Amino acid sequence: MQEIRFEKATSFKQKPQDESKLGFGKLFTDYMFEMDYEAGKGWHDPRVVPYHNFSLDPATSVFHYGQEIFEGLKCYRRKDGGLQLFRAKDNFARMNRSAERMAIPQFDEELALQGLIKLLEVEKDWVPHTAGTSLYIRPTIIATDPMLGVHAAKRYKFFIILSPSGAYYAGGLAPVEIYVEDKYVRAVRGGIGFAKTGGNYAASIRAGEIAEEKGYTQVLWLDGVEQKYVEEVGAMNMMFVLDGKIVTPMLNGSILPGITRDSILKLAKHMGYETEERRIAIQEIFDAAHSGKLDEAFGTGTAAVVSPVGALCWKDEKLVINRGEIGPIAQKLYDTLTGIQFGEAEDPFGWVLKID
Ligand code: PLP
Ligand code: COI
């Protein structure tokens, strides 16, 4: 494996005094990880360096055609002060799958993990201490060729930045209200929906703005062909408790294969719940609610953790779920998942990597 070099910073930012005001992704630490790619040379010069701006030619391809990918994971502080990562290898594996779809060269997942660990060792004091907070980690690759032709670039930059963060939604675990989008679509099969790439998020912003104006937190996307089947929410996968069973849309190429989704499915089975991955018509959810069979709805994601959904608005109907309160299954899954992530519960699947 290539050696990761270190360059010391000469100035340091003030760490947040009040961790209850962190919000999500607004503040960044003193260092970052970086490495570069050039055709013929491969990925080279992995390094932990002071956090800095990039100087890029205005013609740089990522600005024009969005050839880029990213990931999102977290570093958690245990009660004993030590630090741990949750399923970090799965994030780098997914990043390489996104890379393949976006014609970005594969990288060495072990090198990326070691780079992240080295960065975290330098930045360990930035991992917040307060319950519910963590250090959000954002690995990213951008195409850096200065050229306007629509081709795969020959040069790329891989970087990882860190952001001490609190809850993704301002209300924390309070249930969110979601707008079921029936005009715009986010992704179609054969497209890029399963990849974690900026274009998917760019395509979602307008619908999100309109939903917010109507008083909703995010959009629930339906399939891009018939607009009949549930896909996912802007930053989380969706799960429903139908007549006691946990049901979630199957992976079909147009939704992100969430690592939290996979963790919740495995934990739920382990805890004795019945689970099902299949196509779910939005009509089925509304019908189930009308006949008293929709017990709960919640989203899953790294940033969102387990977020109860208290209401869904589709066309002209606003459906209130579980009286707008967090349900017992979502609460239990939240407690179990965060228990593992923060090192307070047994880790039956070996998901945690202690780094300190
Ligand atoms: N779906 C989308 C569109 C997302 O952005 C995210 C967040 O990463 C998720 C689902 C959840 O994925 P994960 O659990 O891997 O964070
Ligand atoms: C994450 O949960 O890590 C995400 O990437 C969501 C993000 C788009 C805010």
PDB file of N, CA, C and O and ligand atoms in Angstrom, residues 24 70-73 94 136-138 168 196 201 234-236 301-304, ligand 2:
ATOM      1  N   PHE A  24     -26.285  20.373  10.690  1.00  0.00           N
ATOM      2  CA  PHE A  24     -25.692  19.336   9.843  1.00  0.00           C
ATOM      3  C   PHE A  24     -24.818  19.945   8.746  1.00  0.00           C
ATOM      4  O   PHE A  24     -25.298  20.771   7.955  1.00  0.00           O
ATOM      5  N   PHE A  70     -19.902  10.746  -4.333  1.00  0.00           N
ATOM      6  CA  PHE A  70     -19.563  11.030  -2.934  1.00  0.00           C
ATOM      7  C   PHE A  70     -20.113   9.939  -2.040  1.00  0.00           C
ATOM      8  O   PHE A  70     -20.834   9.051  -2.487  1.00  0.00           O
ATOM      9  N   GLU A  71     -19.754  10.013  -0.767  1.00  0.00           N
ATOM     10  CA  GLU A  71     -20.244   9.074   0.237  1.00  0.00           C
ATOM     11  C   GLU A  71     -20.587   9.841   1.506  1.00  0.00           C
ATOM     12  O   GLU A  71     -20.230  11.017   1.645  1.00  0.00           O
ATOM     13  N   GLY A  72     -21.269   9.181   2.407  1.00  0.00           N
ATOM     14  CA  GLY A  72     -21.579   9.796   3.704  1.00  0.00           C
ATOM     15  C   GLY A  72     -21.515   8.723   4.774  1.00  0.00           C
ATOM     16  O   GLY A  72     -22.198   7.703   4.665  1.00  0.00           O
ATOM     17  N   LEU A  73     -20.660   8.918   5.759  1.00  0.00           N
ATOM     18  CA  LEU A  73     -20.587   7.997   6.895  1.00  0.00           C
ATOM     19  C   LEU A  73     -20.226   8.805   8.133  1.00  0.00           C
ATOM     20  O   LEU A  73     -20.042  10.020   8.040  1.00  0.00           O
ATOM     21  N   ARG A  94     -19.335   0.824  -1.875  1.00  0.00           N
ATOM     22  CA  ARG A  94     -20.413   1.463  -2.647  1.00  0.00           C
ATOM     23  C   ARG A  94     -19.847   2.602  -3.494  1.00  0.00           C
ATOM     24  O   ARG A  94     -20.285   2.817  -4.633  1.00  0.00           O
ATOM     25  N   TYR A 136     -19.501  13.768  10.888  1.00  0.00           N
ATOM     26  CA  TYR A 136     -19.951  13.314   9.563  1.00  0.00           C
ATOM     27  C   TYR A 136     -18.758  13.340   8.604  1.00  0.00           C
ATOM     28  O   TYR A 136     -17.980  14.300   8.584  1.00  0.00           O
ATOM     29  N   ILE A 137     -18.630  12.291   7.818  1.00  0.00           N
ATOM     30  CA  ILE A 137     -17.471  12.108   6.929  1.00  0.00           C
ATOM     31  C   ILE A 137     -17.941  12.133   5.485  1.00  0.00           C
ATOM     32  O   ILE A 137     -18.859  11.389   5.123  1.00  0.00           O
ATOM     33  N   ARG A 138     -17.326  12.961   4.663  1.00  0.00           N
ATOM     34  CA  ARG A 138     -17.774  13.096   3.277  1.00  0.00           C
ATOM     35  C   ARG A 138     -16.618  12.811   2.305  1.00  0.00           C
ATOM     36  O   ARG A 138     -15.872  13.699   1.931  1.00  0.00           O
ATOM     37  N   TYR A 168     -29.829  15.556  11.376  1.00  0.00           N
ATOM     38  CA  TYR A 168     -30.011  16.055  10.004  1.00  0.00           C
ATOM     39  C   TYR A 168     -31.260  16.929   9.914  1.00  0.00           C
ATOM     40  O   TYR A 168     -31.260  17.990   9.311  1.00  0.00           O
ATOM     41  N   LYS A 196     -24.248   7.185  -5.869  1.00  0.00           N
ATOM     42  CA  LYS A 196     -24.293   8.382  -5.022  1.00  0.00           C
ATOM     43  C   LYS A 196     -23.516   9.461  -5.762  1.00  0.00           C
ATOM     44  O   LYS A 196     -22.299   9.594  -5.627  1.00  0.00           O
ATOM     45  N   TYR A 201     -29.038  14.485  -6.847  1.00  0.00           N
ATOM     46  CA  TYR A 201     -29.467  15.467  -5.853  1.00  0.00           C
ATOM     47  C   TYR A 201     -29.864  16.765  -6.561  1.00  0.00           C
ATOM     48  O   TYR A 201     -30.833  17.414  -6.189  1.00  0.00           O
ATOM     49  N   GLY A 234     -35.491  12.042  -0.336  1.00  0.00           N
ATOM     50  CA  GLY A 234     -34.284  12.767  -0.742  1.00  0.00           C
ATOM     51  C   GLY A 234     -32.984  12.286  -0.127  1.00  0.00           C
ATOM     52  O   GLY A 234     -31.976  12.191  -0.817  1.00  0.00           O
ATOM     53  N   ALA A 235     -32.971  11.991   1.161  1.00  0.00           N
ATOM     54  CA  ALA A 235     -31.722  11.583   1.800  1.00  0.00           C
ATOM     55  C   ALA A 235     -31.916  10.342   2.666  1.00  0.00           C
ATOM     56  O   ALA A 235     -31.164  10.110   3.606  1.00  0.00           O
ATOM     57  N   MET A 236     -32.949   9.552   2.332  1.00  0.00           N
ATOM     58  CA  MET A 236     -33.139   8.312   3.105  1.00  0.00           C
ATOM     59  C   MET A 236     -34.008   7.293   2.366  1.00  0.00           C
ATOM     60  O   MET A 236     -34.818   7.651   1.521  1.00  0.00           O
ATOM     61  N   GLY A 301     -31.159   6.388   7.037  1.00  0.00           N
ATOM     62  CA  GLY A 301     -30.010   6.959   6.333  1.00  0.00           C
ATOM     63  C   GLY A 301     -28.917   7.316   7.322  1.00  0.00           C
ATOM     64  O   GLY A 301     -29.186   7.427   8.525  1.00  0.00           O
ATOM     65  N   THR A 302     -27.711   7.499   6.812  1.00  0.00           N
ATOM     66  CA  THR A 302     -26.599   7.853   7.700  1.00  0.00           C
ATOM     67  C   THR A 302     -26.889   9.161   8.413  1.00  0.00           C
ATOM     68  O   THR A 302     -26.780   9.251   9.633  1.00  0.00           O
ATOM     69  N   ALA A 303     -27.246  10.187   7.646  1.00  0.00           N
ATOM     70  CA  ALA A 303     -27.522  11.483   8.252  1.00  0.00           C
ATOM     71  C   ALA A 303     -28.841  11.432   9.017  1.00  0.00           C
ATOM     72  O   ALA A 303     -28.949  11.940  10.132  1.00  0.00           O
ATOM     73  N   ALA A 304     -29.857  10.791   8.422  1.00  0.00           N
ATOM     74  CA  ALA A 304     -31.199  10.778   9.013  1.00  0.00           C
ATOM     75  C   ALA A 304     -31.351   9.728  10.115  1.00  0.00           C
ATOM     76  O   ALA A 304     -32.314   9.774  10.878  1.00  0.00           O
TER      77      ALA A 304
HETATM   78  C1  COI B   2     -26.072  10.717   4.088  1.00  0.00           C
HETATM   79  O1  COI B   2     -26.977  10.325   4.821  1.00  0.00           O
HETATM   80  O2  COI B   2     -24.893  10.439   4.295  1.00  0.00           O
HETATM   81  C2  COI B   2     -26.309  11.536   2.945  1.00  0.00           C
HETATM   82  O3  COI B   2     -25.496  11.532   2.075  1.00  0.00           O
HETATM   83  C3  COI B   2     -27.459  12.382   2.899  1.00  0.00           C
HETATM   84  C4  COI B   2     -27.047  13.689   2.338  1.00  0.00           C
HETATM   85  C5  COI B   2     -27.413  13.843   0.927  1.00  0.00           C
HETATM   86  C6  COI B   2     -27.294  14.832   3.200  1.00  0.00           C
END
